[in-house]
Short mmCIF file of C-alpha atoms in Angstrom, two decimals:
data_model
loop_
_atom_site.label_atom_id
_atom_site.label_comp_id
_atom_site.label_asym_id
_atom_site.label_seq_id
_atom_site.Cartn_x
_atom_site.Cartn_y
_atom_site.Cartn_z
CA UNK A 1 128.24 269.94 32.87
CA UNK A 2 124.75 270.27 34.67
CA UNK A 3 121.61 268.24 34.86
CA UNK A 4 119.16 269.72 36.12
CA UNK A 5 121.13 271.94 38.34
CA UNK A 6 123.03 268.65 39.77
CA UNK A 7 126.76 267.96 38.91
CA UNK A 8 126.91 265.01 36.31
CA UNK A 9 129.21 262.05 37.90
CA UNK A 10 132.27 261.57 35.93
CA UNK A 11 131.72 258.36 35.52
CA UNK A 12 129.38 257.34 33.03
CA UNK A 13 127.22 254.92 30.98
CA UNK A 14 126.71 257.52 28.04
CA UNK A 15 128.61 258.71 24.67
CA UNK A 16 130.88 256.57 24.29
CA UNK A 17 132.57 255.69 20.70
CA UNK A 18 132.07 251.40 21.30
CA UNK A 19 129.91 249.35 23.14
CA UNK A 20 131.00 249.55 26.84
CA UNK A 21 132.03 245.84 28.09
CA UNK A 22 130.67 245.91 31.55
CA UNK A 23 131.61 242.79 33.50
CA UNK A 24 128.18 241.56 35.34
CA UNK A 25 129.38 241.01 39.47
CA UNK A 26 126.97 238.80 41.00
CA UNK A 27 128.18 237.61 44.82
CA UNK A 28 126.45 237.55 47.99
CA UNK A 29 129.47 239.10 49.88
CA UNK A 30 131.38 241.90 49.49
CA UNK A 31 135.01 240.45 49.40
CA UNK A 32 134.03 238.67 45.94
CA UNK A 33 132.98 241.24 44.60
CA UNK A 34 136.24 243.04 45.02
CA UNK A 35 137.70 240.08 43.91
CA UNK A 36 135.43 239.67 40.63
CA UNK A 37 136.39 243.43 39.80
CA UNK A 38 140.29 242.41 40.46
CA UNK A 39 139.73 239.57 38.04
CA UNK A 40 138.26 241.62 35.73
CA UNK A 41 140.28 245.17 35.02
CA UNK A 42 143.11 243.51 33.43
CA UNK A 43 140.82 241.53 31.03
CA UNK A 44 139.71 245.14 29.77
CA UNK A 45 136.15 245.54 31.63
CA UNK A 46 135.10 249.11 31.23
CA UNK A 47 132.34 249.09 33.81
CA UNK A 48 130.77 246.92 36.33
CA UNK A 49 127.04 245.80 37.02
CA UNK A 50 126.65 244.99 40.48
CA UNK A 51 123.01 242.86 41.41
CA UNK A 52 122.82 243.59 44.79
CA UNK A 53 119.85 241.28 45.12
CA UNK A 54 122.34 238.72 45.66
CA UNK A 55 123.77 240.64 48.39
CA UNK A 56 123.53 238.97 52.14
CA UNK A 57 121.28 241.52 54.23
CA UNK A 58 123.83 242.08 56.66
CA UNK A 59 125.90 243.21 53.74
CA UNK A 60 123.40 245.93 52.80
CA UNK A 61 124.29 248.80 54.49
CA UNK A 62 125.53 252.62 53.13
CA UNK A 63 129.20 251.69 54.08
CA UNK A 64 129.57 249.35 52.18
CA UNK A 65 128.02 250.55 48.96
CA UNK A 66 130.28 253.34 49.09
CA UNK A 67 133.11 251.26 49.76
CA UNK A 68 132.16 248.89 46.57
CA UNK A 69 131.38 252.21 44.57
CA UNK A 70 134.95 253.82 45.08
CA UNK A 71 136.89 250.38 45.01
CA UNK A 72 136.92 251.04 41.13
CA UNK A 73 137.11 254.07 38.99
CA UNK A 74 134.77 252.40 36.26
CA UNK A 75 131.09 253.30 36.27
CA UNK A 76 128.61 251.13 38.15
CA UNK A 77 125.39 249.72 36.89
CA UNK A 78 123.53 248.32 39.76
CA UNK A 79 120.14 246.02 39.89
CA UNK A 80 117.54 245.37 42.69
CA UNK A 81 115.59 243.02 41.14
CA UNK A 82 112.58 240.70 43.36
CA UNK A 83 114.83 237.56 43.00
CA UNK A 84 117.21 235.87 45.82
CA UNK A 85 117.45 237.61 49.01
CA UNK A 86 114.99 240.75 47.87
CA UNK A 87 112.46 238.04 47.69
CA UNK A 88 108.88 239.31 49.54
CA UNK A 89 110.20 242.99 49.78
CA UNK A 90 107.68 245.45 48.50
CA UNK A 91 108.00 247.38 45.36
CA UNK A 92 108.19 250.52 47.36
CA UNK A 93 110.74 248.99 49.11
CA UNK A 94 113.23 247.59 46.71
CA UNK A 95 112.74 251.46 45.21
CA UNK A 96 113.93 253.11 48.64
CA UNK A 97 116.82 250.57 48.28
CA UNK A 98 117.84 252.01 44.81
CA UNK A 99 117.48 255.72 46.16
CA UNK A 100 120.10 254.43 48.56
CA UNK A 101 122.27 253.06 46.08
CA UNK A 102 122.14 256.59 44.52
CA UNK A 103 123.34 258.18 47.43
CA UNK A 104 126.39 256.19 47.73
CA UNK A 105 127.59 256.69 44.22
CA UNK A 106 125.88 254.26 42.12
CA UNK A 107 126.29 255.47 38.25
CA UNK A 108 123.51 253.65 36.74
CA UNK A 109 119.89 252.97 38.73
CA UNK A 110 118.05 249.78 37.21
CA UNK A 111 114.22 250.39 37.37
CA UNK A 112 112.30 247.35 36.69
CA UNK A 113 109.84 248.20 33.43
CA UNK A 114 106.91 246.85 35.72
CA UNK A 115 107.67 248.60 39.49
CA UNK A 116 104.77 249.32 41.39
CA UNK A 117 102.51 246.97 38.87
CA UNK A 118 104.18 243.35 38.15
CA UNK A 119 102.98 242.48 34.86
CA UNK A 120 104.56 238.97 32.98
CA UNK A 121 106.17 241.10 30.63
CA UNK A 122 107.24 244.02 32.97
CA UNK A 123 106.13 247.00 31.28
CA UNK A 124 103.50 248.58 33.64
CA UNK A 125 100.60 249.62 32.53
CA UNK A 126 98.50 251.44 35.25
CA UNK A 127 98.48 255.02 35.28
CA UNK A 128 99.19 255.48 38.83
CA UNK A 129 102.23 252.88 38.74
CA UNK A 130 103.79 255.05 35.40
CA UNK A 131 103.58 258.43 37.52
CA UNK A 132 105.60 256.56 40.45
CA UNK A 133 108.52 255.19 38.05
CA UNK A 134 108.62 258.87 36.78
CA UNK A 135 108.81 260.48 40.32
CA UNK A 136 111.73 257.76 41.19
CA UNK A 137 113.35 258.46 38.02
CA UNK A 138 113.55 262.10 38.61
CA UNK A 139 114.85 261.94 42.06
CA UNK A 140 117.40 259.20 40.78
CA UNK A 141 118.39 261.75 38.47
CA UNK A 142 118.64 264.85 41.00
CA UNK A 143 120.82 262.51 42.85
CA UNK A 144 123.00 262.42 40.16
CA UNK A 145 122.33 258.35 39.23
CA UNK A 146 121.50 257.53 35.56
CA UNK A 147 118.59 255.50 34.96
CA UNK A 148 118.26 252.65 32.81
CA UNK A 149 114.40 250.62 32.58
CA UNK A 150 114.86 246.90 32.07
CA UNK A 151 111.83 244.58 30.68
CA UNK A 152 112.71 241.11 30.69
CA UNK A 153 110.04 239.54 28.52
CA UNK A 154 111.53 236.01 28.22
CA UNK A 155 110.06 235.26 25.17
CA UNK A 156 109.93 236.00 20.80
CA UNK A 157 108.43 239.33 20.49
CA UNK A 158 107.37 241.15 17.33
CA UNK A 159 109.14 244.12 16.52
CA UNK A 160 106.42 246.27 16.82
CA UNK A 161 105.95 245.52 20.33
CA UNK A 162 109.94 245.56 21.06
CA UNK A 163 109.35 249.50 19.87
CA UNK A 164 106.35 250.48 21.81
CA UNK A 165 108.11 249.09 25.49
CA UNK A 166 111.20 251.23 24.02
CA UNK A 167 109.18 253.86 23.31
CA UNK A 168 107.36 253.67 26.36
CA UNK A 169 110.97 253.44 28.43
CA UNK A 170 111.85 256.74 26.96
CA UNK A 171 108.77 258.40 27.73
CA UNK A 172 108.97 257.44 31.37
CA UNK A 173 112.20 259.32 31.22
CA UNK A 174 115.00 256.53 30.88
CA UNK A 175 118.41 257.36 29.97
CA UNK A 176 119.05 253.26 28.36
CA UNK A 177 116.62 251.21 27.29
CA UNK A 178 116.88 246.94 28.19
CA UNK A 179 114.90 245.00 26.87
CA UNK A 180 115.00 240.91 26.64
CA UNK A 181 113.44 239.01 24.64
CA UNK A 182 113.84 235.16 23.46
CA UNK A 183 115.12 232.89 20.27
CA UNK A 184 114.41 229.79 19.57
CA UNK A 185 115.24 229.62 15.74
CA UNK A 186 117.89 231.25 13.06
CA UNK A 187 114.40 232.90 11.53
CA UNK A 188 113.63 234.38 15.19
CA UNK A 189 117.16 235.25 15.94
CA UNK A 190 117.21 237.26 12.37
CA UNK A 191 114.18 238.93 13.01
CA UNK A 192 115.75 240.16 16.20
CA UNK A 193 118.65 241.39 14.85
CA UNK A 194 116.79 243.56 12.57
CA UNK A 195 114.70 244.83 15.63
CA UNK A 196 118.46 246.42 16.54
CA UNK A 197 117.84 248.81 13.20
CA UNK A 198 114.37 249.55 13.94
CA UNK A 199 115.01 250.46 17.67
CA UNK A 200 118.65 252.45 16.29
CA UNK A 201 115.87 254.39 13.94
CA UNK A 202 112.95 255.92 16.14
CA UNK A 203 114.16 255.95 19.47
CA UNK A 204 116.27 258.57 20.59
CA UNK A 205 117.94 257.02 23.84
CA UNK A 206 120.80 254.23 23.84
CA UNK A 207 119.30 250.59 24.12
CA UNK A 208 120.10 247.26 24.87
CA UNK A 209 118.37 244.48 23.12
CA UNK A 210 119.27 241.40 24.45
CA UNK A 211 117.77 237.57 23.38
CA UNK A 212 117.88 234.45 25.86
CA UNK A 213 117.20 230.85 24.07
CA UNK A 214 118.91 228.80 22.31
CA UNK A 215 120.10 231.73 19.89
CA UNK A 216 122.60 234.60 21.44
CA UNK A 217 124.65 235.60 18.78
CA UNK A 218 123.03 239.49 20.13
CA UNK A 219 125.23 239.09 23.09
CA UNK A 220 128.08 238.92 21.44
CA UNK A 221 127.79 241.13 18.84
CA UNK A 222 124.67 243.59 19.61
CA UNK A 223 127.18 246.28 20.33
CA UNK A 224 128.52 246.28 16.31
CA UNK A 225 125.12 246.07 15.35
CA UNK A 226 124.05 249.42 17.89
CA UNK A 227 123.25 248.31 21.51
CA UNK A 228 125.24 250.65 23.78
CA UNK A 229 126.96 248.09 26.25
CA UNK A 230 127.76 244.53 26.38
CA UNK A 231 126.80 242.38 29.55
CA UNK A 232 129.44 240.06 29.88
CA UNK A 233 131.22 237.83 33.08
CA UNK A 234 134.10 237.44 33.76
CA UNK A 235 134.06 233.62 34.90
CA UNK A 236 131.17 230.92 35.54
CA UNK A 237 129.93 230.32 39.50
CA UNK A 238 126.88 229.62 41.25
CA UNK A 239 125.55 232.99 40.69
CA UNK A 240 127.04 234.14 36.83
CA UNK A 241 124.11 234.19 34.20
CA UNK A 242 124.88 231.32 32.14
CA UNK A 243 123.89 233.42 28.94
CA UNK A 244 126.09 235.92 29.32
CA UNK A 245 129.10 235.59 27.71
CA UNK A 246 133.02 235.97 28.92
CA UNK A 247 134.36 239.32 29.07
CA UNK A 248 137.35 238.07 27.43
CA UNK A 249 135.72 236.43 24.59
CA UNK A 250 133.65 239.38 23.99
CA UNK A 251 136.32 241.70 23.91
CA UNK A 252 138.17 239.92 21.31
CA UNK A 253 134.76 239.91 19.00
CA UNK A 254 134.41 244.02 19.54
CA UNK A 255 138.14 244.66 19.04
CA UNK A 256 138.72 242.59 16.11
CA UNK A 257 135.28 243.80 14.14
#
C-alpha cells in the first residue's frame, strides 16, 4: 500500500478487529524500557507507547531510538510532551524531536492538540499555530509515522465540546483522535460514556476518549464501547500513570466481553 507516494510501515495503529492493548513504557533509561517490553509480550501487549519525555538527555540520541524501535515487532506510539526532562524546550523544538522519532521508525507521532499555542485545554486556536500542526503532520506522514493529536483537558466536558476538539483533530489531519477529559460522579461518568456513541457517529477517524477522576470505568472498557486502543501498564513505579490500568487486568475485561 501507498500514502502519499511513501511505503506504509507494517506496523500499525489502524484497522484492527479489537481495541489494541498497548502497554504505556515510561523510564528514563533505555535498559528499562527493554525490560518493561520483556515484561510485557507474554502478558499479551499488542503495542507499546514509549514517553520519551522521561528519557535522560544523554539517552536521546538516533541510535538509540532505532535500537528501542526494532527491539520489538509491535507498533510504537511515542509522546514528547513539555513535562520532566523536556521541561523549558520550545514548541518548535519538542516538534524537531518528534520528526526525529519519525526517522528512526516510530509508528505513531503524538502531537500535542495545543503545539505552537499552549492553551489550558490544548486545542490551539490561532490560525498561524493550526497551519504549523498541519505542516508537521504532513511531513510526519511523508515520513511514514502516523499521527495521533492528544488534548488533555483534565476536567468534565460537555459533549458538544468533546465533538468540536474531535472534529477539529480530524480536520488538522490526525489519523486518532485523544482526548481526556474528567469524572467526578456516576452522572458525569454516564454522560461520558455516551460521548463514546456520539464521537463513534460523526467523526470519521478512530478515537480515544479517556476520563481521569475518581470515575475510570472508560479505561477499562472504552475499547467495547468504540475507542480504538487501550492505554494500559504493565506494573506500578515511580513513573507509571496511576490511572492507567494493568495490562493484564485489561486484557482479561476485552477477552472475556
Amino acid at each position: 500500500m501507498l500514502w502519499d507516494g511513501v511505503n506504509i510501515m507494517k506496523k500499525s495503529f489502524l484497522n484492527y478487529d479489537k481495541a489494541i492493548l498497548t502497554v504505556m513504557v515510561q523510564a528514563d533509561n533505555p535498559d528499562r524500557i527493554k525490560e518493561l517490553i520483556n515484561k510485557s509480550l507474554p502478558c499479551g501487549a499488542e503495542a507499546f507507547g514509549i514517553q520519551f519525555e522521561q528519557l535522560k538527555p544523554e539517552y536521546r540520541q538516533k541510535g538509540i531510538y532505532k535500537e528501542l524501535f526494532s527491539y520489538t515487532e509491535k507498533p510504537v506510539y511515542v509522546t514528547n510532551y513539555r513535562s520532566a526532562y523536556n521541561t523549558g524546550k520550545t514548541d518548535e523544538i519538542l516538534a524537531e524531536e518528534l520528526m526525529e522519532l519519525a526517522d528512526c521508525g516510530a509508528t505513531l507521532c503524538d502531537v500535542i492538540g495545543d503545539l505552537f499555542d499552549k492553551q489550558p485545554d490544548e486545542v490551539a486556536s490561532s490560525a498561524d499555530a493550526i497551519n504549523k500542526q498541519k505542516d508537521l503532520i504532513e511531513k510526519l506522514h511523508k515520513k511514514g509515522s502516523q499521527v495521533l493529536i492528544s488534548s488533555h483537558i483534565l476536567k468534565y466536558t460537555s459533549a458538544e465540546r468533546v465533538l468540536e476538539i474531535a472534529l477539529e483533530h480530524q480536520k488538522r489531519g490526525a489519523d486518532i483522535s485523544k482526548i481526556v477529559t474528567w469524572a467526578e460522579t456516576m452522572e458525569q461518568q454516564l454522560e461520558n460514556m455516551k460521548i463514546i456513541n456520539m464521537l463513534k457517529e460523526n467523526i470519521s477517524i478512530p478515537f480515544l476518549f479517556l476520563s481521569g477522576g475518581e470515575c475510570r470505568i472508560l479505561r477499562r472498557i472504552g475499547g467495547e464501547l468504540g475507542c480504538c486502543m487501550y492505554l494500559t501498564v504493565y506494573e506500578y513505579d515511580e513513573f507509571a500513570t496511576p490511572s492507567q490500568p494493568l495490562l493484564q487486568n485489561v486484557k482479561k475485561i476485552r477477552d472475556n466481553i
